[in-house]
Tab-separated table of C-alpha atoms in Angstrom:
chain	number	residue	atom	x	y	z
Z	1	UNK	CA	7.918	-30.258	-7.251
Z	2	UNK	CA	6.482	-33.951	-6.989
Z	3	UNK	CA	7.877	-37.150	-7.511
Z	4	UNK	CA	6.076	-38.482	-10.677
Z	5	UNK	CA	4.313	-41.706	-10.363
Z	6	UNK	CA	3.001	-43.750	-13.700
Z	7	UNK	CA	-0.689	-42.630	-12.615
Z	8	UNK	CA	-0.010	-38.754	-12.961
Z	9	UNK	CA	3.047	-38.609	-15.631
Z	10	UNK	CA	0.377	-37.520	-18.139
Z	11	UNK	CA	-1.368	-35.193	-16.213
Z	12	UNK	CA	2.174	-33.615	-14.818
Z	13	UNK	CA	3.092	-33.337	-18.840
Z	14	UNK	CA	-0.246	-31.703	-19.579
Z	15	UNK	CA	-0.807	-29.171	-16.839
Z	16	UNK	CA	3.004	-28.119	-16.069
Z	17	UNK	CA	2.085	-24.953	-17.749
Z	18	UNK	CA	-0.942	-24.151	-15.544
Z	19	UNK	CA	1.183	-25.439	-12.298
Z	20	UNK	CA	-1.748	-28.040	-11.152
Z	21	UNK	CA	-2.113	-31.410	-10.332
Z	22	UNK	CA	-5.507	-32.620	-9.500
Z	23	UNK	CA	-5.565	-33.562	-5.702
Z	24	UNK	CA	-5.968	-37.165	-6.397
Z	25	UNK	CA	-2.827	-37.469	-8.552
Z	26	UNK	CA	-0.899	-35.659	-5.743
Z	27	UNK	CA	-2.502	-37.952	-2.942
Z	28	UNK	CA	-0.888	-40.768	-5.267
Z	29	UNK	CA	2.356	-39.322	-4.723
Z	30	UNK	CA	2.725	-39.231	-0.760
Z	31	UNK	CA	5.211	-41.390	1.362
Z	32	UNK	CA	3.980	-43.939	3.760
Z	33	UNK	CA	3.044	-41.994	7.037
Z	34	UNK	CA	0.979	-38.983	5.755
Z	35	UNK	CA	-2.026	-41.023	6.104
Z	36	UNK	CA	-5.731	-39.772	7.098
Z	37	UNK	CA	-6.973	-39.132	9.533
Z	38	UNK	CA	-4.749	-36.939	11.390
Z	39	UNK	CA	-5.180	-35.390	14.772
Z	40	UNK	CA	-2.422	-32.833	15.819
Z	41	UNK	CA	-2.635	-29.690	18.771
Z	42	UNK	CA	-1.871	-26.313	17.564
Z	43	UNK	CA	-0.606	-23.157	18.825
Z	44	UNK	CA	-4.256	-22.523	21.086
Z	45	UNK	CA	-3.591	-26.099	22.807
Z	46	UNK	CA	-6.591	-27.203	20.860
Z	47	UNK	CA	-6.503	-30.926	19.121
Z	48	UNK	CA	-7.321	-30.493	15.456
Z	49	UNK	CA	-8.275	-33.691	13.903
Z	50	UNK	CA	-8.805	-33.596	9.824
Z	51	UNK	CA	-10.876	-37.090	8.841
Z	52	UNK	CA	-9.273	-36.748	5.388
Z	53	UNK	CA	-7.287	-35.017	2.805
Z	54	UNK	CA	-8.580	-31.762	2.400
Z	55	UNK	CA	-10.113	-30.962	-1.223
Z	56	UNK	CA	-10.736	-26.822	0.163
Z	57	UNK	CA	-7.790	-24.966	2.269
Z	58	UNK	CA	-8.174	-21.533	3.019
Z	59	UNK	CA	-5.037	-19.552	4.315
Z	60	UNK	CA	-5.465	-16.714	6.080
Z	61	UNK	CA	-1.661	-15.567	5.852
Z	62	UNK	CA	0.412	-15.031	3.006
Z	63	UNK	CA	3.183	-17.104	4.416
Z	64	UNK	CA	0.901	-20.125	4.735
Z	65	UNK	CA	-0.272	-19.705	1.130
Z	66	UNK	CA	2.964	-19.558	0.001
Z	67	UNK	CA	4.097	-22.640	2.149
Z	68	UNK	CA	0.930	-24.994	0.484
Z	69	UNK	CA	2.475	-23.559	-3.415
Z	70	UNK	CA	5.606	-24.807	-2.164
Z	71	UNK	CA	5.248	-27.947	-1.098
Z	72	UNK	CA	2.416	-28.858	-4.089
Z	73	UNK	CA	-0.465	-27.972	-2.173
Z	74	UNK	CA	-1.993	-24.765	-4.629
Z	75	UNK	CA	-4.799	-27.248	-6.168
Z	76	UNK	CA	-5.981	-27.118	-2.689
Z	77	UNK	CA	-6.514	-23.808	-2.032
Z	78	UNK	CA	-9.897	-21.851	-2.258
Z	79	UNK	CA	-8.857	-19.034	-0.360
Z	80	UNK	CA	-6.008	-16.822	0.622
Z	81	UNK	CA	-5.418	-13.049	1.394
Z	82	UNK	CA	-4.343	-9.858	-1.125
Z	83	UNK	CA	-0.525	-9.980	0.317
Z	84	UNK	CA	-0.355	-13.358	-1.557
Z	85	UNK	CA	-1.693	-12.517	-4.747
Z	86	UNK	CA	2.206	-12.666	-6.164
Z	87	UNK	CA	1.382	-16.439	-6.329
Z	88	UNK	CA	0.658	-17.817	-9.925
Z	89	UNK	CA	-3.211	-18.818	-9.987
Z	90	UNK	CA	-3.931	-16.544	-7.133
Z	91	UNK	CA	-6.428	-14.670	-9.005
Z	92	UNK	CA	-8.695	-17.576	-9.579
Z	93	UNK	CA	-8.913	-17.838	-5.445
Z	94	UNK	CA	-11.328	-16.032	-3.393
Z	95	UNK	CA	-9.735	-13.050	-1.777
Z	96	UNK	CA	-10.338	-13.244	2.372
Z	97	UNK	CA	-8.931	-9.870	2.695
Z	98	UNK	CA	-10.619	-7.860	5.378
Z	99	UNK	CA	-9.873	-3.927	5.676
Z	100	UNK	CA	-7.551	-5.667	8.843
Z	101	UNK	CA	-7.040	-9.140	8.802
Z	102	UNK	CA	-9.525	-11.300	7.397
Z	103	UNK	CA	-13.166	-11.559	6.736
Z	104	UNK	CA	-14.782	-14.174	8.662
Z	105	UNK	CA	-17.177	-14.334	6.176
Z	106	UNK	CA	-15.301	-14.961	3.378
Z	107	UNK	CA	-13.219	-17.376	4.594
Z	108	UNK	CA	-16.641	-19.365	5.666
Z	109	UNK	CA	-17.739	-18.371	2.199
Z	110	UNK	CA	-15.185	-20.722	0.953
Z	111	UNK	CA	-16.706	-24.399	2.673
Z	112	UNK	CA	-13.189	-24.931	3.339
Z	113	UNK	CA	-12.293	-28.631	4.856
Z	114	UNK	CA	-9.298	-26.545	6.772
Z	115	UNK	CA	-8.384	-23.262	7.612
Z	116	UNK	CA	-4.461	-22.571	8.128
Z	117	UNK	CA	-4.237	-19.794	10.117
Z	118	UNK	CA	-0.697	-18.126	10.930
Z	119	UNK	CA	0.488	-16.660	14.102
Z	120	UNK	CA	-0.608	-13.010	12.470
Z	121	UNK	CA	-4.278	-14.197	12.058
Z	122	UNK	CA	-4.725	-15.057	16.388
Z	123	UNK	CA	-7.655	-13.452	16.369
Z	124	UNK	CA	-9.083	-14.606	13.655
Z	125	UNK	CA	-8.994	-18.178	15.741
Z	126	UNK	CA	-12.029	-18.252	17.360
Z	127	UNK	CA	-14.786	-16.279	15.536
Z	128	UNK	CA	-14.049	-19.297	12.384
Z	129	UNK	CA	-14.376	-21.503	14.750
Z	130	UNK	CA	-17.549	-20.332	16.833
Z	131	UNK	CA	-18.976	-20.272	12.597
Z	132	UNK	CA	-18.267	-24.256	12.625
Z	133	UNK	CA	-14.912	-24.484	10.417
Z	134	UNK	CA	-11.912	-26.187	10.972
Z	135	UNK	CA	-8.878	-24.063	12.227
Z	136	UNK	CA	-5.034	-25.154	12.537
Z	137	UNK	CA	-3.575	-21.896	14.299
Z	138	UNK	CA	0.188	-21.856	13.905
Z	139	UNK	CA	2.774	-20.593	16.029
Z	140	UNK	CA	4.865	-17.828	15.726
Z	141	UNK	CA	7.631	-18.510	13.496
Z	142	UNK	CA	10.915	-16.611	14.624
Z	143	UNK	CA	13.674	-18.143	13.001
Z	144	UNK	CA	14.455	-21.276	9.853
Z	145	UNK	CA	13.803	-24.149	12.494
Z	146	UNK	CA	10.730	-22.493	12.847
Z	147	UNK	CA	9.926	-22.039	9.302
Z	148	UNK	CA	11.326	-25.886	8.813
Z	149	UNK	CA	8.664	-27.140	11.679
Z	150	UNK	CA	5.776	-25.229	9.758
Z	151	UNK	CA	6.045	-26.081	6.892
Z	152	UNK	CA	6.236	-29.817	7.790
Z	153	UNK	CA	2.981	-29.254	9.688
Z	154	UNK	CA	1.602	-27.699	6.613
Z	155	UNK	CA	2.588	-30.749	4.760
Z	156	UNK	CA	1.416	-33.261	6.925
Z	157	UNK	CA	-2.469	-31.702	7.756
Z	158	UNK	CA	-3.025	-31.510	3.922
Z	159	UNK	CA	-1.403	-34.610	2.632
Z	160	UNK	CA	1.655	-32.698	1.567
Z	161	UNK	CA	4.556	-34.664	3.386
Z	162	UNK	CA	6.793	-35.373	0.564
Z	163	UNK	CA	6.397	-32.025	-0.940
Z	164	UNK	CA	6.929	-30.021	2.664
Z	165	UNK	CA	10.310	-32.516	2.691
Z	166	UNK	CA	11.402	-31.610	-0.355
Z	167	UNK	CA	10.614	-27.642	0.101
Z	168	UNK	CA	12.711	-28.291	3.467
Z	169	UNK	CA	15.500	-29.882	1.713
Z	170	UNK	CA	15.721	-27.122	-0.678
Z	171	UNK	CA	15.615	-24.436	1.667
Z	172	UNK	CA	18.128	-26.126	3.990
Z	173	UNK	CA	20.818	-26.572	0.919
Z	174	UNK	CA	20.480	-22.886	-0.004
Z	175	UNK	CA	21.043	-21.750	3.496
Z	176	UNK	CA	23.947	-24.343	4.217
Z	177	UNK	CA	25.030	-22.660	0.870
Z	178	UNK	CA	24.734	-19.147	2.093
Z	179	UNK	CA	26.353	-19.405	5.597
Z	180	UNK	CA	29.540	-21.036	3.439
Z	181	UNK	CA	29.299	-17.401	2.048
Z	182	UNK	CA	30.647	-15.736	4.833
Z	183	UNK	CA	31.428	-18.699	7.475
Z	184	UNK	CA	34.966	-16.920	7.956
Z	185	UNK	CA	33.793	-13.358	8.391
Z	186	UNK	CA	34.454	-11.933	11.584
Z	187	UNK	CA	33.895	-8.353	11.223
Z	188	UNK	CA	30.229	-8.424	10.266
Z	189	UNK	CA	28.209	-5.439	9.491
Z	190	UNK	CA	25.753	-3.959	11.766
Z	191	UNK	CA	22.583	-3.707	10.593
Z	192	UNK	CA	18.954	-1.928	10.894
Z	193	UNK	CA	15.085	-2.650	9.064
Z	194	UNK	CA	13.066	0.445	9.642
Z	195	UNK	CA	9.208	0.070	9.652
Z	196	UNK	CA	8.787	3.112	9.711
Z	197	UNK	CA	7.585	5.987	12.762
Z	198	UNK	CA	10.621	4.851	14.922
Z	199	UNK	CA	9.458	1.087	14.435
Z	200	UNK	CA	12.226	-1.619	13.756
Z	201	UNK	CA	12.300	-5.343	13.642
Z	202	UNK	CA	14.588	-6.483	16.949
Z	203	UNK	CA	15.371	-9.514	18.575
Z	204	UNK	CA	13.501	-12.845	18.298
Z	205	UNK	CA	11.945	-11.941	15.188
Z	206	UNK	CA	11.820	-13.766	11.445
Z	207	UNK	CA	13.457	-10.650	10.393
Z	208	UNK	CA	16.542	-10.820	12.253
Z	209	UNK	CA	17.350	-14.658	12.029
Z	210	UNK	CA	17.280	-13.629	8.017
Z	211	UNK	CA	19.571	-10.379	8.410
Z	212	UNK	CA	22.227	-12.853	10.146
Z	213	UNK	CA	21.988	-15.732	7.633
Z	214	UNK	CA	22.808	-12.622	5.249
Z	215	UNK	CA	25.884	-12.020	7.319
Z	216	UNK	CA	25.139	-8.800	9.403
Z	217	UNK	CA	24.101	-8.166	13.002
Z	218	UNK	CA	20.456	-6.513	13.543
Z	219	UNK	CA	22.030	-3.850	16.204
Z	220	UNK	CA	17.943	-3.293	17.365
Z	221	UNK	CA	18.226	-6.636	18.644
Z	222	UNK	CA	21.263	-6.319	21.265
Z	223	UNK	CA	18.512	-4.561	23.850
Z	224	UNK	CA	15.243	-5.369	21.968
Z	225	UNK	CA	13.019	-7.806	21.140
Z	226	UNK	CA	9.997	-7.890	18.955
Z	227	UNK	CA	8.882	-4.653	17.129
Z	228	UNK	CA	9.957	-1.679	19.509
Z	229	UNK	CA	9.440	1.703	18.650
Z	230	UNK	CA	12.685	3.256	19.393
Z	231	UNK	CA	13.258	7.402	19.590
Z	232	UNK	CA	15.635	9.160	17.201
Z	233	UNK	CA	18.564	9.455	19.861
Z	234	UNK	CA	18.375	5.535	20.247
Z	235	UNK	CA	18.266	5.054	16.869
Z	236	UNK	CA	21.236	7.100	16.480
Z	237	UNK	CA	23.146	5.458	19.175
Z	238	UNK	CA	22.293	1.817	17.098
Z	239	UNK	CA	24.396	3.615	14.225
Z	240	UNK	CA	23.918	0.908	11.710
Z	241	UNK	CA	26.508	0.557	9.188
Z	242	UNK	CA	23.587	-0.318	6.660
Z	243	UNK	CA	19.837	-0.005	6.348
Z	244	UNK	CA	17.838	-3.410	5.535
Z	245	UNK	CA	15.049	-1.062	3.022
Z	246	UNK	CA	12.022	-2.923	0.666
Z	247	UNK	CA	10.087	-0.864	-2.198
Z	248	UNK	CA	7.793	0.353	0.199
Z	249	UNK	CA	10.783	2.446	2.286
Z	250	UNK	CA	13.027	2.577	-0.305
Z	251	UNK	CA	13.624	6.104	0.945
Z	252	UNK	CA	14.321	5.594	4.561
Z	253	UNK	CA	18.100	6.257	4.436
Z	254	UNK	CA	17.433	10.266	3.134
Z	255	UNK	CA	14.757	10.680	6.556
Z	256	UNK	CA	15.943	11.671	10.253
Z	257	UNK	CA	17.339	10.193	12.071
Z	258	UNK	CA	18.751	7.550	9.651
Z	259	UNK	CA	20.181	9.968	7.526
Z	260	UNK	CA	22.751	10.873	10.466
Z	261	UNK	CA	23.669	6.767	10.971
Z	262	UNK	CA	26.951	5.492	9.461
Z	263	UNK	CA	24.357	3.891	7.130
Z	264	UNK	CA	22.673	6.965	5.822
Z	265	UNK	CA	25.837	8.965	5.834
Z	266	UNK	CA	27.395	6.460	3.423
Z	267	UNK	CA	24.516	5.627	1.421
Z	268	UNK	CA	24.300	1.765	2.455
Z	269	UNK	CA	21.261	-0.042	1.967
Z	270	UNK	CA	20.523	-3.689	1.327
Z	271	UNK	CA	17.047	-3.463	-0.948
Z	272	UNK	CA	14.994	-6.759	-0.728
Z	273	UNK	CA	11.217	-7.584	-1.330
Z	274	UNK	CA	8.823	-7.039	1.706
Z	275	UNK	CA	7.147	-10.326	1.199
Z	276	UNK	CA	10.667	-11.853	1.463
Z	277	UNK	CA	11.450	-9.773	4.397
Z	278	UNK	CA	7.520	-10.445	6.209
Z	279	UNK	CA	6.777	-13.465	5.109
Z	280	UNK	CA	8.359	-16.705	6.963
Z	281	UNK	CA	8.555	-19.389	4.269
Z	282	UNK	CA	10.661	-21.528	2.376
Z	283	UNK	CA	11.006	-19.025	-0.866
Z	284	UNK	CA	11.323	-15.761	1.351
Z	285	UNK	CA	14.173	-17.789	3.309
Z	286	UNK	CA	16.103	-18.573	0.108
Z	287	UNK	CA	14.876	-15.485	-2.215
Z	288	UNK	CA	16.040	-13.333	0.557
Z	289	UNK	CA	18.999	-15.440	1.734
Z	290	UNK	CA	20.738	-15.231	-1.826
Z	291	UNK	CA	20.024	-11.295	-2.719
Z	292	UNK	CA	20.782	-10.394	0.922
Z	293	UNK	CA	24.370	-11.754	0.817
Z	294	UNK	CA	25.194	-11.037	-2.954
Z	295	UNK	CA	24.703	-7.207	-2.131
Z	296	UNK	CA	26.545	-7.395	1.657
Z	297	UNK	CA	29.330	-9.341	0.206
Z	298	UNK	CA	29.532	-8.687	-3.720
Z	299	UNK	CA	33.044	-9.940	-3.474
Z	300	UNK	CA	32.360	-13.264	-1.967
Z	301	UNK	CA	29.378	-14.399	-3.460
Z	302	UNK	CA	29.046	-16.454	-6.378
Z	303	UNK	CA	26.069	-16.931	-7.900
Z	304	UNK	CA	26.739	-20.731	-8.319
Z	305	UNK	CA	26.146	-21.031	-4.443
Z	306	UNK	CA	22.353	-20.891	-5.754
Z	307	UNK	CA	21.353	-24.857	-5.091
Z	308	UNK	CA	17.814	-25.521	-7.651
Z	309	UNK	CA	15.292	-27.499	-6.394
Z	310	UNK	CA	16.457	-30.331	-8.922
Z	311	UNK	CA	19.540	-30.464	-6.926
Z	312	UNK	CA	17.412	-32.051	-3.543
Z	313	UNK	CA	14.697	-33.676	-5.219
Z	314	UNK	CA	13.517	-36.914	-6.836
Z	315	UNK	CA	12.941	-35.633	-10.233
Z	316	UNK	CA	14.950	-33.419	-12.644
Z	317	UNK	CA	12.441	-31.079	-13.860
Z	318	UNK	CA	13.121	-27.175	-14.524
Z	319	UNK	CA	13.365	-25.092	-11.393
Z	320	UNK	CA	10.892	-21.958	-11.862
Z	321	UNK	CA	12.998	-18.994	-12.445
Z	322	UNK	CA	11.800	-16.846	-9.064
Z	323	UNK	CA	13.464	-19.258	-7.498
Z	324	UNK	CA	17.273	-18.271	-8.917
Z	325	UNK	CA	18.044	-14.899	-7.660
Z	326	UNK	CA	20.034	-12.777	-9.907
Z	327	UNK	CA	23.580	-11.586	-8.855
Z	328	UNK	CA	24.407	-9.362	-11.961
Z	329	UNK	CA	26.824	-6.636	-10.253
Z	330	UNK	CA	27.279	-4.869	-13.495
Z	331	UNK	CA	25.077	-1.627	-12.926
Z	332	UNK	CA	26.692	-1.646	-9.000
Z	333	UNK	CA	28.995	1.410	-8.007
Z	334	UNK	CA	30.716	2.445	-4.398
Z	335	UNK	CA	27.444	4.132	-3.199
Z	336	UNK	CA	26.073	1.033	-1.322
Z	337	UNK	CA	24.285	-2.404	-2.399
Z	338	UNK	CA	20.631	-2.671	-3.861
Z	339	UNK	CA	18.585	-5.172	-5.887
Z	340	UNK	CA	15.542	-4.716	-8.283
Z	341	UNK	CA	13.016	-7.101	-9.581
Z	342	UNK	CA	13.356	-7.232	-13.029
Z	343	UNK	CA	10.674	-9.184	-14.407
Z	344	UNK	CA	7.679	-11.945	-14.228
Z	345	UNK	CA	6.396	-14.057	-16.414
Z	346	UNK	CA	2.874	-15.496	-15.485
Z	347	UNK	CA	2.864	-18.513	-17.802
Z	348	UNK	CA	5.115	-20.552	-15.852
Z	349	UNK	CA	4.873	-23.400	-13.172
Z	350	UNK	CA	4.815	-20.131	-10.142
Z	351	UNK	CA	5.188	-16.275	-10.408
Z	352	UNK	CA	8.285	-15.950	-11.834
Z	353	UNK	CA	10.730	-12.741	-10.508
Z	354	UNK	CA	14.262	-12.217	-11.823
Z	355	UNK	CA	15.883	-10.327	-8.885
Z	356	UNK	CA	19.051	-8.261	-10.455
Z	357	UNK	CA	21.483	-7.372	-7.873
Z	358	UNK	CA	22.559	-3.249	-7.796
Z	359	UNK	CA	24.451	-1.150	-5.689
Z	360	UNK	CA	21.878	1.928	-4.607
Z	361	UNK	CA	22.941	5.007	-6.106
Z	362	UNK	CA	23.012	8.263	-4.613
């Protein structure tokens, strides 16, 4: 959301349906400091310097498309991958998909004034840059600092500031919110994501700073870091009190070895979205944050710990409804926690997807 000005009231009125604002009304918008041009170094040491606001971005990682909807940047973009076509308008983009990674060629397809390019797309780096385009390469981002750091970057190379402040602000309420959840728990669960072939998320990953804002311990990441693949007698050793599964391994708990943890055994899994889980940005943080801790602690949480965007910004228009996770508990049972997306609805400001709480049955 955008603080209106008395230049782009009418066109906010007009296009809230279609979720655009021309560039130049959003330009109008931006706080003193997030002038052009702008030279910054990235993640390769190399100093990118943008001469102006950018009229073409092309993201080459979901979590940076995501980032530029979030902070009022989605006029902007010409070009973004098939892991972010959940994002309202994304069809009307040019899909820089490769088979792995991205097409060079697409993305140069695009004229883009700047290329965002994630810590996932490295390699990607140098090829765009050897074809003459612009390329910010961001870090890895491993925990909400990080994600808070990025997303201010975001904001600031593509005129964005007071939209990447506001997406900040809202993120950091929801997880100040959250941690309130369970800031007196001491006996927190222990807990596992499965990738699948013996792979796990471990320590210094995205993954696990969001599986302790949730309130459990990732167990992988006591001895591990990164993505290890671990054997079956490790993995049994872990013995997670409860499995961290997405619709793509929403079956995990019924394989070997997990099937013989305290997890499997007891039929405890924690069923989130695997862009929320993969993807570090400002809506994964607080989509994930919310469903996460509703299912770990149905007891404690109350869905009025949600905080809208309204809540942190200048202006008091409706917050889309992806935004407000869903903690109905009334189809939950002893079995273990789950959650299901119940719905979307196109037509509004972003993708909209009503996350209902469940416990996983049996």
């Amino acid at each position: 959301m955008r603080r209106r000005s008395l230049v782009c009231v009418f066109v906010l009125l007009v296009g809230s349906f279609a979720g655009i604002t021309p560039a130049s009304a959003t330009a109008a918008t931006q706080a003193e400091g997030c002038s052009f041009p702008v030279t910054m170094t990235d993640a390769t040491g190399t100093e990118v310097t943008i001469e102006e606001r950018p009229a073409r971005v092309t993201t080459t990682n979901p979590s940076a498309a995501q980032t530029m909807w979030e902070i009022g940047g989605r006029s902007q973009v010409v070009g973004l991958t098939q892991y972010a076509s959940y994002l309202d308008g994304a069809e009307s983009r040019t899909n820089v998909s490769a088979s792995f990674g991205v097409n060079v060629e697409r993305v140069v397809s695009t004229s883009p004034d700047l290329v965002i390019a994630p810590n996932a797309s490295a390699g990607d780096v140098t090829p765009l840059r050897q074809a003459g385009v612009t390329v910010y390469h961001l870090p890895a981002a491993t925990t909400i600092e990080d994600i808070r750091a990025k997303t201010t970057t975001i904001g600031r190379l593509t005129g964005n500031c007071e939209g990447a402040s506001e997406a900040n602000a809202w993120m950091d309420a929801n997880v100040d919110a959250v941690r309130q959840v369970t800031a007196d728990v001491e006996d927190r669960p222990t807990a596992l994501y499965p990738l699948g072939g013996g792979y796990v998320a471990a320590g210094n990953t995205f993954v696990t700073s969001l599986i302790e804002l949730a309130g459990a311990e990732n167990v992988a990441a006591r001895n591990h870091t990164q993505y290890p693949q671990l054997s079956d007698e490790v993995i049994l050793q872990l013995d997670p009190d409860v499995l961290f599964v997405t619709e793509n391994t929403a079956t995990v708990a019924e394989t070997e070895p997990y099937a013989s943890t305290t997890a499997g055994e007891t039929n405890s899994t924690v069923t989130v979205q695997v862009r929320n889980i993969n993807q570090p940005a400002p809506r994964s943080v607080v989509s994930f944050a919310h469903n996460a801790t509703a299912q770990l602690y149905p007891d404690r949480y109350d869905a009025d710990s949600y905080v809208p965007r309204s809540a942190v910004t200048k202006t008091s228009e409706p917050t889309p409804a992806d935004h407000t996770p869903s903690t109905d508990q009334s189809t939950t049972d002893a079995s273990g926690p789950g959650f299901t997306a119940v719905g979307a609805l196109a037509a509004l400001l972003t993708l909209v997807c009503i996350q209902q709480v469940r416990r996983r049955r049996p």
